C-alpha positions as protocol buffer text, in pm:
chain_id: "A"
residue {
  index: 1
  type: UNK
  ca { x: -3444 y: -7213 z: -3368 }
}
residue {
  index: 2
  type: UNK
  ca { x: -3457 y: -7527 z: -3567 }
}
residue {
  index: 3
  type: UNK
  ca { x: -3537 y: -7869 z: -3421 }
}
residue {
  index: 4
  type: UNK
  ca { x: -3185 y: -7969 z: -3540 }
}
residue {
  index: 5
  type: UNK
  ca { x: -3030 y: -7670 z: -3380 }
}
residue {
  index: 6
  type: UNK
  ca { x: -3207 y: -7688 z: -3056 }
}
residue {
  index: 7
  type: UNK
  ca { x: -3108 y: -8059 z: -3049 }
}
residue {
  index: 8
  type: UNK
  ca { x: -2720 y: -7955 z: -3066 }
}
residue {
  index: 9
  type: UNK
  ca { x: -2761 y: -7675 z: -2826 }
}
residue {
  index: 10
  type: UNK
  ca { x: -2885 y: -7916 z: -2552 }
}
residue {
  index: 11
  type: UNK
  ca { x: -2616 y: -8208 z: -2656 }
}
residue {
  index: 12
  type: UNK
  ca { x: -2383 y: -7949 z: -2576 }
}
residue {
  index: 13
  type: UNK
  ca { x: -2523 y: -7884 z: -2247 }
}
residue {
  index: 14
  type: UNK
  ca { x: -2575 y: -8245 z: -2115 }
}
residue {
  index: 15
  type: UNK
  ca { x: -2188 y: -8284 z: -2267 }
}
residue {
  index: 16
  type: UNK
  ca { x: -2065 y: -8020 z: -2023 }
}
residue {
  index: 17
  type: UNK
  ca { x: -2275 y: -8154 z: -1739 }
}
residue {
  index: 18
  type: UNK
  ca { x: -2117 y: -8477 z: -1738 }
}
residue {
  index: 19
  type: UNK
  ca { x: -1801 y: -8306 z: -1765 }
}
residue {
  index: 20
  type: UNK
  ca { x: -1842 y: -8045 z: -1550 }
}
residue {
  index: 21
  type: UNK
  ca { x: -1931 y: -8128 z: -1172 }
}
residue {
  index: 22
  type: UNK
  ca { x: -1986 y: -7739 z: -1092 }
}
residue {
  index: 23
  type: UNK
  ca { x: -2174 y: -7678 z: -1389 }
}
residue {
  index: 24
  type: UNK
  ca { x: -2379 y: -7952 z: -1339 }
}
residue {
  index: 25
  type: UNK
  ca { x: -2457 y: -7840 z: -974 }
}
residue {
  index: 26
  type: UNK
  ca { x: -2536 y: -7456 z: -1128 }
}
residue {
  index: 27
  type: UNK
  ca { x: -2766 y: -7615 z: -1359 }
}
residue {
  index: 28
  type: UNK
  ca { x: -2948 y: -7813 z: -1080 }
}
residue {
  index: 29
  type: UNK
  ca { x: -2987 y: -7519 z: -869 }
}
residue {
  index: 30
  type: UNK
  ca { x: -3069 y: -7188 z: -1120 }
}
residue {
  index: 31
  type: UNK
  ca { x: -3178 y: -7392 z: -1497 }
}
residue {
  index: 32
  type: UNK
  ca { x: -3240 y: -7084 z: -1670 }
}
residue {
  index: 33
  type: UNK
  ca { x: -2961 y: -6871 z: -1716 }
}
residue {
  index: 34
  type: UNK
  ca { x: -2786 y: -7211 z: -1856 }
}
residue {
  index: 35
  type: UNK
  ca { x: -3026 y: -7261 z: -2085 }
}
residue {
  index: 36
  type: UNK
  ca { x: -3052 y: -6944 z: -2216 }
}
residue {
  index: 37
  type: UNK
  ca { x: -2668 y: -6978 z: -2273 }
}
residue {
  index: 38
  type: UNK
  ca { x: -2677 y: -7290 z: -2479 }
}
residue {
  index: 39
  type: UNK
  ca { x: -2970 y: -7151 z: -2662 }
}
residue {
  index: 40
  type: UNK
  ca { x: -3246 y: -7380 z: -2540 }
}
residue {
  index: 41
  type: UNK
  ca { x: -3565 y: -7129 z: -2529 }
}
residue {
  index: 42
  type: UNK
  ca { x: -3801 y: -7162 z: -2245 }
}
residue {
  index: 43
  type: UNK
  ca { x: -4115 y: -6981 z: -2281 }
}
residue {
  index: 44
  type: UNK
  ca { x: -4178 y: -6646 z: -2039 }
}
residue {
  index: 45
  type: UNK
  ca { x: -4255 y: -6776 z: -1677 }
}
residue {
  index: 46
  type: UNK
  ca { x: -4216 y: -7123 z: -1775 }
}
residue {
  index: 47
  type: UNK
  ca { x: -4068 y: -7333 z: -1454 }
}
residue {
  index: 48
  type: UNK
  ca { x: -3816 y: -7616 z: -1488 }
}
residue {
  index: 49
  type: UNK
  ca { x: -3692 y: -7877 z: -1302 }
}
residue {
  index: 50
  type: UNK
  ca { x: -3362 y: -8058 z: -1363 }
}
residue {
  index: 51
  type: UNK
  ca { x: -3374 y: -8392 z: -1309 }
}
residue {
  index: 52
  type: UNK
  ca { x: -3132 y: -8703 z: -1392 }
}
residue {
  index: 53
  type: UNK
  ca { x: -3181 y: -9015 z: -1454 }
}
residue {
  index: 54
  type: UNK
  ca { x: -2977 y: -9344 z: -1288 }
}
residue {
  index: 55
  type: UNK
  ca { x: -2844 y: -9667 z: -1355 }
}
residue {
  index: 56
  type: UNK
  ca { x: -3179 y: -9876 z: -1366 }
}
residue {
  index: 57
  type: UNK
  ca { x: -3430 y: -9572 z: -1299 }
}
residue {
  index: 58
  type: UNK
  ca { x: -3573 y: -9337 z: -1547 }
}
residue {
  index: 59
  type: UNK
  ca { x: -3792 y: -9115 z: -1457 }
}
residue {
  index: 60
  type: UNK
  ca { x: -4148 y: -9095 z: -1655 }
}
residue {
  index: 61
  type: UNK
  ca { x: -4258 y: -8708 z: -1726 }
}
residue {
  index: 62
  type: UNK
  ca { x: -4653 y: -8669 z: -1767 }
}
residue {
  index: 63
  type: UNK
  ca { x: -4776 y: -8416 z: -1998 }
}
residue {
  index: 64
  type: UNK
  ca { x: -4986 y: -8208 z: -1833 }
}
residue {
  index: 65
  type: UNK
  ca { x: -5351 y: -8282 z: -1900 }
}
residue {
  index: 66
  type: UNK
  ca { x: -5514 y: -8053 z: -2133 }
}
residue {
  index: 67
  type: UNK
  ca { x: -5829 y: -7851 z: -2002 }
}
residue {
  index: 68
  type: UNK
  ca { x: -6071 y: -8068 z: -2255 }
}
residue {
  index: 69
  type: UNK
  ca { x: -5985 y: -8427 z: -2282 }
}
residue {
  index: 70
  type: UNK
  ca { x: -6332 y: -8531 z: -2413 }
}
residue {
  index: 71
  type: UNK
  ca { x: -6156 y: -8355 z: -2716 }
}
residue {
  index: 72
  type: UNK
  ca { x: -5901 y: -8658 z: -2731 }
}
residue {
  index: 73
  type: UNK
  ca { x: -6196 y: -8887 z: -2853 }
}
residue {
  index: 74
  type: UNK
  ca { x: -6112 y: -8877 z: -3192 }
}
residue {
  index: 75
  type: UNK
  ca { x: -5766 y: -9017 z: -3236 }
}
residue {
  index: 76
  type: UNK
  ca { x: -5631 y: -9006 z: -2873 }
}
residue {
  index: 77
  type: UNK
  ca { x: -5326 y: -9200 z: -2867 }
}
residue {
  index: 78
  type: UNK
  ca { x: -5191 y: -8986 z: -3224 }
}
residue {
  index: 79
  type: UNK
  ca { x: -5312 y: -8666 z: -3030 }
}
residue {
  index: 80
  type: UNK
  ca { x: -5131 y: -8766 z: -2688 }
}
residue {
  index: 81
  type: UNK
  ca { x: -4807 y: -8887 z: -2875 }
}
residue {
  index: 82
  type: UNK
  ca { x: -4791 y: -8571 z: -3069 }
}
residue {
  index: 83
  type: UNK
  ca { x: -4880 y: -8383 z: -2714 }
}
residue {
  index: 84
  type: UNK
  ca { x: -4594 y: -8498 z: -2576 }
}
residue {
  index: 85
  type: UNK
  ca { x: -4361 y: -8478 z: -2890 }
}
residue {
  index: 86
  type: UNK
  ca { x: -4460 y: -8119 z: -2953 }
}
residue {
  index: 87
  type: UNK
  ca { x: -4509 y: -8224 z: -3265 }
}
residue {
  index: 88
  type: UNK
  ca { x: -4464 y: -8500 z: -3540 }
}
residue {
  index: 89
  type: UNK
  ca { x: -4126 y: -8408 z: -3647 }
}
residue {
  index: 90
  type: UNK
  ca { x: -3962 y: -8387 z: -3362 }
}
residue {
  index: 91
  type: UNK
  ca { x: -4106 y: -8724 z: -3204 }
}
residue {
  index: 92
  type: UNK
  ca { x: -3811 y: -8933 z: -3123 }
}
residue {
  index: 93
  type: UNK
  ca { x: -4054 y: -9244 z: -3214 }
}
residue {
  index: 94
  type: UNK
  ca { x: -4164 y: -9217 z: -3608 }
}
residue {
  index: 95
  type: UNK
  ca { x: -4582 y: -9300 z: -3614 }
}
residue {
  index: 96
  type: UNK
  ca { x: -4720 y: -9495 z: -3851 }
}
């Protein structure tokens, strides 16, 4: 699915959460079949965990570290940005 595509299909589902208490609770409790409904792909055995963030608290996600990190060396804060972004398109920052 397209970036753009994927983008809408989880706008959708963060619309219907915060309009839909029960919905919101389902998707707290059993993610996947939701997701899978709105079209957001999860890779095979891939675990998630819902979490929401508050007035005045965010929460900060860490990539997971990847098994070399001497191979970071190069250009490690383009290579970490695009680690986390999944890739340079659909970084919500634009690099220079």
């Amino acid at each position: 699915m397209p970036d753009t595509k994927k983008g809408e299909a989880f706008a959708k589902l963060v619309l219907r959460v915060w309009s839909d208490p029960d919905f919101k609770a389902r998707l707290f409790s059993d993610p996947m079949p939701l997701l899978a409904e709105y079209g957001v792909e999860t890779p095979p055995g891939l675990k998630v965990k819902v979490v929401e963030n508050e007035p005045g608290t965010i929460h900060l996600v860490l990539p997971s570290a990847p098994k070399d990190v001497s191979l970071l060396q190069e250009e490690p804060i383009y290579t970490i940005q695009c680690a986390v972004c999944h890739s340079r398109d659909s970084c919500l920052t634009h690099h220079s």
